[in-house]
Coordinates of C-alpha atoms in Angstrom, one line a residue:
Chain G
M28 CA -8.7 14.7 8.2
P29 CA -10.8 11.6 9.2
V30 CA -9.9 9.3 6.1
I31 CA -6.2 9.6 6.9
T32 CA -6.5 8.6 10.5
L33 CA -8.7 5.7 10.5
E34 CA -6.7 4.4 7.5
R35 CA -3.6 4.3 9.6
K36 CA -5.7 2.7 12.6
V37 CA -6.8 0.0 9.9
L38 CA -3.3 -0.7 8.8
E39 CA -1.7 -0.3 12.4
K40 CA -4.3 -3.2 13.5
N41 CA -3.5 -5.3 10.2
D42 CA 0.2 -4.8 11.1
A43 CA -0.1 -6.2 14.6
I44 CA -1.7 -9.2 13.3
A45 CA 0.9 -9.8 10.5
A46 CA 3.9 -9.3 12.8
A47 CA 1.9 -12.1 15.1
L48 CA 1.5 -14.5 12.5
R49 CA 5.4 -14.0 11.0
A50 CA 6.3 -15.0 14.7
E51 CA 4.4 -17.8 14.4
F52 CA 5.7 -18.9 10.9
D53 CA 9.0 -18.3 12.3
A54 CA 8.2 -20.2 15.3
Q55 CA 7.7 -23.2 13.0
G56 CA 10.3 -22.8 10.5
T57 CA 7.7 -22.1 7.9
L58 CA 8.5 -19.5 4.9
A59 CA 5.6 -17.4 3.8
I60 CA 5.2 -16.2 0.4
N61 CA 2.4 -13.9 -0.8
L62 CA 1.9 -13.9 -4.5
V63 CA 0.6 -10.6 -6.0
S64 CA -0.2 -9.4 -9.7
S65 CA -2.4 -8.3 -12.1
P66 CA -5.8 -10.1 -12.6
G67 CA -4.7 -13.2 -15.0
A68 CA -0.7 -12.6 -14.8
G69 CA -0.6 -16.4 -14.0
K70 CA -0.5 -16.9 -10.2
T71 CA -2.5 -19.6 -10.1
S72 CA -0.7 -21.7 -13.2
L73 CA 2.7 -21.0 -11.4
L74 CA 1.6 -22.1 -8.1
E75 CA 0.4 -25.5 -10.0
R76 CA 3.5 -25.9 -11.6
T77 CA 5.6 -25.1 -8.5
I78 CA 3.5 -27.5 -6.3
D79 CA 4.4 -30.2 -8.8
L80 CA 8.0 -29.6 -8.5
I81 CA 8.3 -29.4 -4.5
K82 CA 5.5 -31.2 -3.3
N83 CA 7.4 -34.6 -2.8
D84 CA 9.7 -32.8 -0.4
L85 CA 8.3 -29.9 1.2
R86 CA 5.5 -30.1 3.4
L87 CA 3.2 -27.1 2.1
A88 CA -0.1 -25.5 2.2
V89 CA -2.0 -22.7 0.1
V90 CA -4.1 -20.0 1.1
E91 CA -6.0 -18.4 -1.9
G92 CA -8.0 -15.0 -2.0
D93 CA -10.2 -14.2 -4.8
V94 CA -12.9 -11.6 -4.8
Q95 CA -15.4 -14.2 -6.0
T96 CA -15.4 -17.8 -6.7
D97 CA -13.4 -20.8 -5.4
N98 CA -12.2 -22.1 -8.7
D99 CA -8.6 -21.2 -8.0
A100 CA -8.7 -23.5 -4.8
Q101 CA -10.4 -26.4 -6.9
R102 CA -7.5 -26.2 -9.1
I103 CA -4.7 -26.3 -6.5
A104 CA -6.7 -29.0 -4.5
A105 CA -6.5 -31.2 -8.0
H106 CA -2.5 -31.0 -6.8
D107 CA -3.2 -33.1 -3.7
V108 CA -1.9 -30.2 -1.2
P109 CA -4.1 -28.6 1.6
V110 CA -5.7 -25.4 0.5
V111 CA -8.3 -23.3 2.0
Q112 CA -10.3 -20.5 -0.3
I113 CA -11.0 -16.9 1.0
V114 CA -13.8 -15.2 -0.9
T115 CA -13.3 -11.3 -0.3
N116 CA -16.8 -10.4 -1.6
G117 CA -15.5 -7.4 -3.3
L118 CA -12.6 -6.5 -1.0
C119 CA -9.6 -5.8 -3.5
H120 CA -6.8 -7.3 -1.3
L121 CA -6.3 -10.1 1.6
E122 CA -5.8 -9.0 5.1
A123 CA -3.6 -10.4 8.0
A124 CA -7.0 -11.1 9.8
L125 CA -8.3 -13.2 7.0
V126 CA -5.4 -14.8 6.6
R127 CA -4.9 -15.7 10.2
D128 CA -8.5 -17.1 10.4
A129 CA -8.0 -19.0 7.2
L130 CA -4.5 -20.6 8.1
A131 CA -6.9 -22.5 11.3
S132 CA -7.8 -24.8 8.3
V133 CA -4.5 -26.1 7.3
P134 CA -2.0 -28.4 8.9
R135 CA 0.6 -26.6 11.0
D136 CA 4.3 -27.7 10.7
L137 CA 4.7 -26.6 7.4
D138 CA 7.9 -25.9 5.2
L139 CA 6.1 -23.3 2.9
C140 CA 3.0 -21.6 3.2
V141 CA 2.1 -19.6 -0.2
I142 CA -0.7 -17.2 -0.1
E143 CA -2.4 -16.2 -3.5
N144 CA -3.3 -12.5 -3.2
V145 CA -6.3 -10.9 -4.9
G146 CA -5.3 -10.3 -8.6
N147 CA -4.5 -6.4 -8.2
L148 CA -1.1 -4.6 -8.6
V149 CA -2.1 -1.7 -6.5
C150 CA -3.9 -2.4 -3.1
P151 CA -2.2 -5.5 -2.3
A152 CA 1.1 -3.6 -1.9
G153 CA 0.2 -1.9 1.1
W154 CA -1.2 -4.9 3.2
D155 CA 1.2 -6.9 5.3
L156 CA -0.2 -10.8 5.7
G157 CA 2.8 -11.9 7.8
E158 CA 4.8 -13.1 4.9
H159 CA 8.7 -13.2 4.6
A160 CA 8.3 -11.9 0.8
K161 CA 6.1 -10.6 -1.6
V162 CA 6.5 -12.1 -4.8
V163 CA 5.2 -10.0 -8.0
I164 CA 4.3 -11.6 -11.1
L165 CA 4.6 -9.7 -14.3
S166 CA 3.5 -11.2 -17.4
T167 CA 4.8 -10.2 -20.9
T168 CA 1.5 -9.4 -22.1
E169 CA 0.9 -6.6 -19.7
G170 CA 3.6 -4.3 -21.2
D171 CA 7.4 -3.5 -19.7
D172 CA 6.2 -0.2 -18.4
K173 CA 4.5 -1.5 -15.3
P174 CA 7.0 -1.3 -12.8
E175 CA 7.2 2.3 -13.5
K176 CA 3.5 2.8 -13.5
Y177 CA 2.7 0.7 -10.2
P178 CA 6.1 1.2 -8.6
N179 CA 4.7 0.6 -4.9
M180 CA 4.6 -3.0 -5.7
F181 CA 7.7 -3.5 -7.2
R182 CA 9.1 -1.9 -4.2
A183 CA 7.1 -3.9 -1.6
A184 CA 8.3 -7.1 -3.3
R185 CA 11.4 -9.3 -2.7
V186 CA 11.2 -10.8 -6.0
M187 CA 9.6 -10.3 -9.7
I188 CA 8.9 -13.0 -11.8
V189 CA 8.4 -12.3 -15.4
N190 CA 6.0 -14.8 -16.7
K191 CA 4.6 -15.9 -20.1
I192 CA 7.9 -15.5 -21.7
D193 CA 6.8 -18.2 -24.3
L194 CA 4.4 -15.1 -25.8
L195 CA 7.4 -12.8 -26.2
P196 CA 7.7 -13.5 -30.0
Y197 CA 4.1 -12.1 -30.4
V198 CA 4.0 -9.1 -27.9
Q199 CA 6.0 -6.0 -27.8
F200 CA 8.1 -6.4 -24.2
D201 CA 11.6 -5.6 -23.5
V202 CA 12.6 -7.8 -20.5
E203 CA 15.9 -5.9 -20.0
R204 CA 13.9 -2.8 -19.9
C205 CA 11.3 -4.0 -17.3
V206 CA 14.0 -5.1 -15.0
A207 CA 15.8 -1.9 -15.0
A208 CA 12.7 -0.3 -14.5
A209 CA 11.8 -2.3 -11.6
R210 CA 15.4 -2.5 -10.1
T211 CA 15.1 1.4 -10.1
V212 CA 12.3 1.3 -7.4
N213 CA 14.0 -1.9 -5.9
P214 CA 17.9 -2.2 -6.7
D215 CA 17.8 -5.7 -4.6
L216 CA 14.9 -7.4 -6.3
V217 CA 15.4 -11.0 -7.3
V218 CA 14.3 -11.6 -10.9
F219 CA 13.2 -15.1 -12.5
R220 CA 11.8 -15.4 -16.0
T221 CA 9.0 -18.1 -16.2
S222 CA 6.9 -20.0 -18.8
C223 CA 4.3 -22.2 -17.4
T224 CA 3.6 -23.7 -20.8
T225 CA 7.2 -24.3 -21.9
G226 CA 8.6 -24.8 -18.2
E227 CA 11.4 -22.5 -18.8
G228 CA 12.6 -21.0 -15.4
L229 CA 10.7 -23.2 -13.4
E230 CA 13.9 -24.8 -11.7
E231 CA 15.5 -21.2 -10.9
W232 CA 12.6 -20.1 -9.1
T233 CA 11.7 -23.4 -7.4
G234 CA 15.4 -23.4 -6.6
W235 CA 14.9 -20.1 -4.8
V236 CA 12.0 -21.0 -3.1
R237 CA 13.6 -24.1 -1.5
G238 CA 16.8 -22.1 -0.6
E239 CA 14.7 -19.6 1.4
V240 CA 13.0 -22.7 3.2
I241 CA 16.4 -24.2 4.3
E242 CA 17.6 -20.7 5.4
R243 CA 14.0 -20.4 7.3
E244 CA 14.4 -23.8 8.6
R245 CA 17.7 -23.5 10.0
G246 CA 16.9 -19.9 11.9
R247 CA 13.9 -21.8 13.3
P248 CA 13.9 -21.8 17.3
R249 CA 14.9 -25.6 18.4
P250 CA 12.9 -27.4 21.0
C251 CA 14.7 -27.7 24.5
Chain R
M28 CA -18.7 0.1 12.7
P29 CA -17.1 3.4 11.9
V30 CA -14.9 2.1 8.6
I31 CA -18.2 1.2 6.7
T32 CA -19.6 4.5 7.8
L33 CA -17.0 6.7 6.8
E34 CA -16.8 4.6 3.3
R35 CA -20.5 5.4 2.7
K36 CA -19.9 8.8 3.4
V37 CA -16.9 9.2 0.9
L38 CA -18.8 7.2 -1.7
E39 CA -22.0 9.8 -1.0
K40 CA -20.0 12.5 -1.6
N41 CA -18.4 11.1 -4.9
D42 CA -21.7 10.2 -6.1
A43 CA -22.9 13.8 -5.6
I44 CA -20.0 15.3 -7.5
A45 CA -20.2 12.5 -10.3
A46 CA -24.0 13.5 -10.6
A47 CA -23.4 17.2 -11.2
L48 CA -20.5 16.1 -13.7
R49 CA -22.7 13.8 -15.6
A50 CA -25.6 16.7 -15.9
E51 CA -22.8 19.1 -17.1
F52 CA -21.7 16.6 -19.9
D53 CA -25.4 16.5 -20.6
A54 CA -26.2 19.9 -21.0
Q55 CA -23.1 20.2 -23.2
G56 CA -24.2 17.0 -25.5
T57 CA -20.9 15.4 -24.5
L58 CA -20.7 11.5 -24.1
A59 CA -18.6 10.3 -21.3
I60 CA -17.1 6.9 -21.3
N61 CA -14.9 5.6 -18.3
L62 CA -12.2 2.8 -19.5
V63 CA -11.6 0.3 -16.7
S64 CA -9.2 -2.9 -16.9
S65 CA -6.5 -4.9 -15.3
P66 CA -3.1 -3.4 -15.8
G67 CA -1.7 -4.2 -18.9
A68 CA -4.9 -5.3 -21.0
G69 CA -4.4 -2.4 -23.7
K70 CA -6.6 0.6 -22.3
T71 CA -4.0 3.2 -23.8
S72 CA -3.2 1.0 -27.3
L73 CA -7.1 1.0 -27.7
L74 CA -7.4 4.6 -27.3
E75 CA -4.8 5.5 -29.5
R76 CA -6.3 3.5 -32.2
T77 CA -9.9 4.7 -31.4
I78 CA -8.8 8.4 -31.2
D79 CA -7.4 8.1 -35.0
L80 CA -10.4 6.6 -36.3
I81 CA -12.6 9.4 -35.0
K82 CA -10.4 12.7 -34.2
N83 CA -11.3 14.1 -37.5
D84 CA -15.2 14.2 -37.5
L85 CA -15.6 14.0 -33.4
R86 CA -14.0 16.6 -31.1
L87 CA -12.9 14.7 -27.8
A88 CA -10.8 15.1 -25.1
V89 CA -9.0 12.5 -22.5
V90 CA -8.2 12.3 -18.9
E91 CA -5.7 9.5 -18.0
G92 CA -5.2 8.5 -14.6
D93 CA -2.2 6.5 -13.5
V94 CA -0.9 5.6 -10.3
Q95 CA 2.6 6.9 -11.2
T96 CA 4.2 8.6 -14.7
D97 CA 2.5 10.7 -17.2
N98 CA 3.5 8.2 -20.0
D99 CA -0.1 7.5 -21.0
A100 CA -0.9 11.1 -21.5
Q101 CA 2.3 11.4 -23.5
R102 CA 1.3 8.8 -25.6
I103 CA -2.3 10.6 -26.3
A104 CA -0.8 13.8 -26.7
A105 CA 1.2 12.3 -29.8
H106 CA -2.1 12.0 -31.3
D107 CA -3.1 15.6 -31.2
V108 CA -6.0 15.6 -28.8
P109 CA -6.5 17.6 -25.7
V110 CA -5.4 15.3 -22.6
V111 CA -4.7 15.8 -19.0
Q112 CA -3.1 13.4 -16.7
I113 CA -4.1 12.7 -13.2
V114 CA -1.3 10.9 -11.3
T115 CA -2.8 9.4 -8.0
N116 CA 0.3 8.8 -6.0
G117 CA -0.8 5.2 -5.1
L118 CA -4.8 5.4 -5.1
C119 CA -6.1 2.7 -6.4
H120 CA -9.0 4.5 -8.5
L121 CA -10.2 7.6 -9.9
E122 CA -12.6 9.7 -7.9
A123 CA -15.0 12.1 -9.4
A124 CA -13.6 15.0 -7.9
L125 CA -10.1 14.2 -9.3
V126 CA -12.2 14.3 -12.8
R127 CA -13.8 17.5 -12.4
D128 CA -10.3 19.2 -11.4
A129 CA -9.1 17.6 -14.4
L130 CA -11.8 18.6 -16.5
A131 CA -10.7 22.4 -15.9
S132 CA -7.7 22.1 -17.9
V133 CA -9.4 20.6 -21.3
P134 CA -11.9 22.3 -23.9
R135 CA -15.7 22.4 -23.4
D136 CA -18.1 21.9 -26.0
L137 CA -16.6 18.1 -26.7
D138 CA -18.3 15.3 -28.3
L139 CA -16.8 12.7 -26.7
C140 CA -14.8 12.6 -23.1
V141 CA -12.4 9.7 -22.5
I142 CA -11.2 9.1 -19.0
E143 CA -8.6 6.3 -19.0
N144 CA -9.0 5.1 -15.2
V145 CA -6.0 3.3 -13.2
G146 CA -5.3 -0.1 -14.0
N147 CA -7.3 -2.3 -11.6
L148 CA -10.3 -4.6 -12.3
V149 CA -11.5 -4.2 -8.5
C150 CA -11.8 -1.1 -7.2
P151 CA -12.7 1.4 -10.2
A152 CA -15.9 -0.5 -10.4
G153 CA -17.6 1.4 -7.4
W154 CA -16.7 4.9 -8.1
D155 CA -18.9 6.9 -10.3
L156 CA -16.9 9.4 -12.3
G157 CA -20.2 10.9 -14.2
E158 CA -19.9 9.1 -17.0
H159 CA -22.6 7.5 -19.3
A160 CA -20.9 4.0 -19.7
K161 CA -18.0 2.4 -18.0
V162 CA -16.1 -0.1 -20.7
V163 CA -14.3 -2.6 -19.3
I164 CA -11.5 -4.3 -21.6
L165 CA -10.3 -7.7 -20.8
S166 CA -7.4 -9.3 -23.1
T167 CA -7.1 -12.4 -24.0
T168 CA -4.2 -13.4 -22.3
E169 CA -5.9 -12.7 -18.9
G170 CA -8.1 -16.0 -18.8
D171 CA -11.5 -16.5 -20.1
D172 CA -12.5 -16.9 -16.1
K173 CA -12.5 -13.1 -15.3
P174 CA -15.9 -12.3 -15.5
E175 CA -16.6 -14.8 -12.8
K176 CA -13.8 -13.7 -10.5
Y177 CA -14.4 -10.1 -10.5
P178 CA -18.2 -9.8 -11.3
N179 CA -18.4 -6.3 -9.8
M180 CA -16.8 -4.8 -12.8
F181 CA -18.6 -6.6 -15.3
R182 CA -21.9 -5.8 -13.5
A183 CA -21.1 -1.9 -13.5
A184 CA -20.0 -2.1 -17.1
R185 CA -22.2 -1.1 -20.3
V186 CA -19.6 -2.7 -22.6
M187 CA -17.0 -5.4 -22.6
I188 CA -14.0 -5.3 -25.2
V189 CA -12.4 -8.3 -25.5
N190 CA -8.9 -7.1 -26.6
K191 CA -5.8 -9.0 -27.8
I192 CA -7.6 -11.5 -30.1
D193 CA -4.8 -11.6 -32.4
L194 CA -2.9 -13.5 -29.7
L195 CA -5.9 -16.2 -29.1
P196 CA -3.7 -19.2 -31.4
Y197 CA -0.9 -19.0 -28.5
V198 CA -3.4 -18.9 -25.5
Q199 CA -5.9 -20.8 -23.4
F200 CA -9.1 -18.3 -23.9
D201 CA -12.6 -19.3 -24.8
V202 CA -14.1 -16.0 -26.1
E203 CA -17.8 -17.9 -26.1
R204 CA -17.3 -19.2 -22.7
C205 CA -16.0 -15.7 -21.5
V206 CA -19.1 -13.5 -23.1
A207 CA -21.3 -16.2 -21.3
A208 CA -20.0 -15.8 -18.1
A209 CA -20.0 -11.8 -18.4
R210 CA -23.6 -11.7 -19.2
T211 CA -24.4 -14.1 -16.4
V212 CA -23.5 -11.2 -14.2
N213 CA -24.8 -8.6 -17.0
P214 CA -27.2 -9.9 -19.6
D215 CA -27.4 -6.4 -21.4
L216 CA -23.7 -6.4 -21.9
V217 CA -22.4 -4.9 -25.4
V218 CA -19.5 -6.9 -26.5
F219 CA -16.5 -6.1 -29.1
R220 CA -13.8 -8.2 -30.0
T221 CA -10.8 -6.1 -30.9
S222 CA -7.0 -6.1 -31.8
C223 CA -5.0 -3.1 -31.9
T224 CA -2.2 -5.1 -33.6
T225 CA -4.3 -6.0 -36.7
G226 CA -7.1 -3.5 -36.4
E227 CA -10.0 -6.1 -36.0
G228 CA -13.3 -4.8 -34.5
L229 CA -12.3 -1.4 -34.2
E230 CA -14.6 -0.3 -36.6
E231 CA -17.5 -2.0 -34.8
W232 CA -16.4 -0.4 -31.8
T233 CA -16.0 3.0 -32.8
G234 CA -19.3 2.5 -34.7
W235 CA -20.8 2.2 -31.2
V236 CA -19.0 5.2 -29.9
R237 CA -20.3 7.4 -32.9
G238 CA -23.7 5.9 -32.1
E239 CA -24.1 7.1 -29.0
V240 CA -22.3 10.4 -29.2
I241 CA -25.4 11.1 -32.1
E242 CA -28.0 9.6 -29.4
R243 CA -26.4 12.0 -26.7
E244 CA -26.7 14.8 -28.8
R245 CA -29.8 14.6 -29.9
G246 CA -30.8 14.6 -26.2
R247 CA -29.1 17.7 -25.8
P248 CA -31.2 20.7 -24.2
R249 CA -31.2 23.2 -27.0
P250 CA -30.3 26.7 -26.1
C251 CA -33.3 29.2 -26.3

């Protein structure tokens, strides 16, 4: 079946580039995270709030992925951190080669590299970008059944952020049910509950990021 | 470039099956619509409300597409209409051959066939399922910038439904800006504003459906 063969070849090539990227991140002691979600779950807003909380003590850069427009990169640039926009022109996910090429435009020697993927809860699950963790953001307005309906993404992620918790009074969303469903497919999933409007949960989330950065830097190979 | 060649072949094959499906819908005087959106925009809720408003005077059936689970088909079945679930097992969109096979399980001689696609604002834009209209649902919690960021879907659709308008007081969403952005890529887009919680806009939306059904039936070839 030629489609499957070809797809496997494309994925194998992607995985090789991703492995090289991860080795480079490791050598530089850089934590790389890949933000994934449906369109409009709040990836960019969460990233803006995250940047404001950590940019004074962590050196970071952002790679933005969008099907069209550089709106998100402009929003991030307003927070005075290096950012590069990848416009995929219709492609439904980022690939490692796109990220590798984009990284040529941002400084090295970073503590943290955040890749914001295309808004899509399906396709980006299968594409390794060299990150250390996929962070899936699910907003309360999307429904608590999403981990059951899109299990691959919740299986691929290390962290789930339940976002827009300020809207819980106005929507039908059972956080406990959602977390239980997500942990059915991924028992080790780390979970945060956030609101970018009220700021709730952001200290916990950025605390996790700081902890991971420190862990990564401790494992960094020291120059001779 | 073999990937592009293969993709074109796959799409050509899909388009041929879709054309045959559309011819069959036309011969039967059936209106076929393809509901597309991000995960959690409210496709299934809108469909449930739509069914309750029209099922007494229109013969309809539903094809449900999901990456995993038959939750949505169960919700639809509770409204006493014929429904068939396609579980794509990871595939990020429905294809015409899947719909053709699914239709073998529902009655013919329908006024309306509703296909609820996989929740994905990117990939389903490029796949013709033999429908007469793609209907894109965008919820107010997703942000008013989505037509700019995912233009292919808004270009491919005949109708845009701005859903969850009951949440407008709690989110930053400019309906006029959103509609203007959508009509920049698709000037002929028909727009409805709905809430499945309050019922607002549902009469207008189902009115459009009824009008399209009548138009389709008038064009139906009469048996000799």
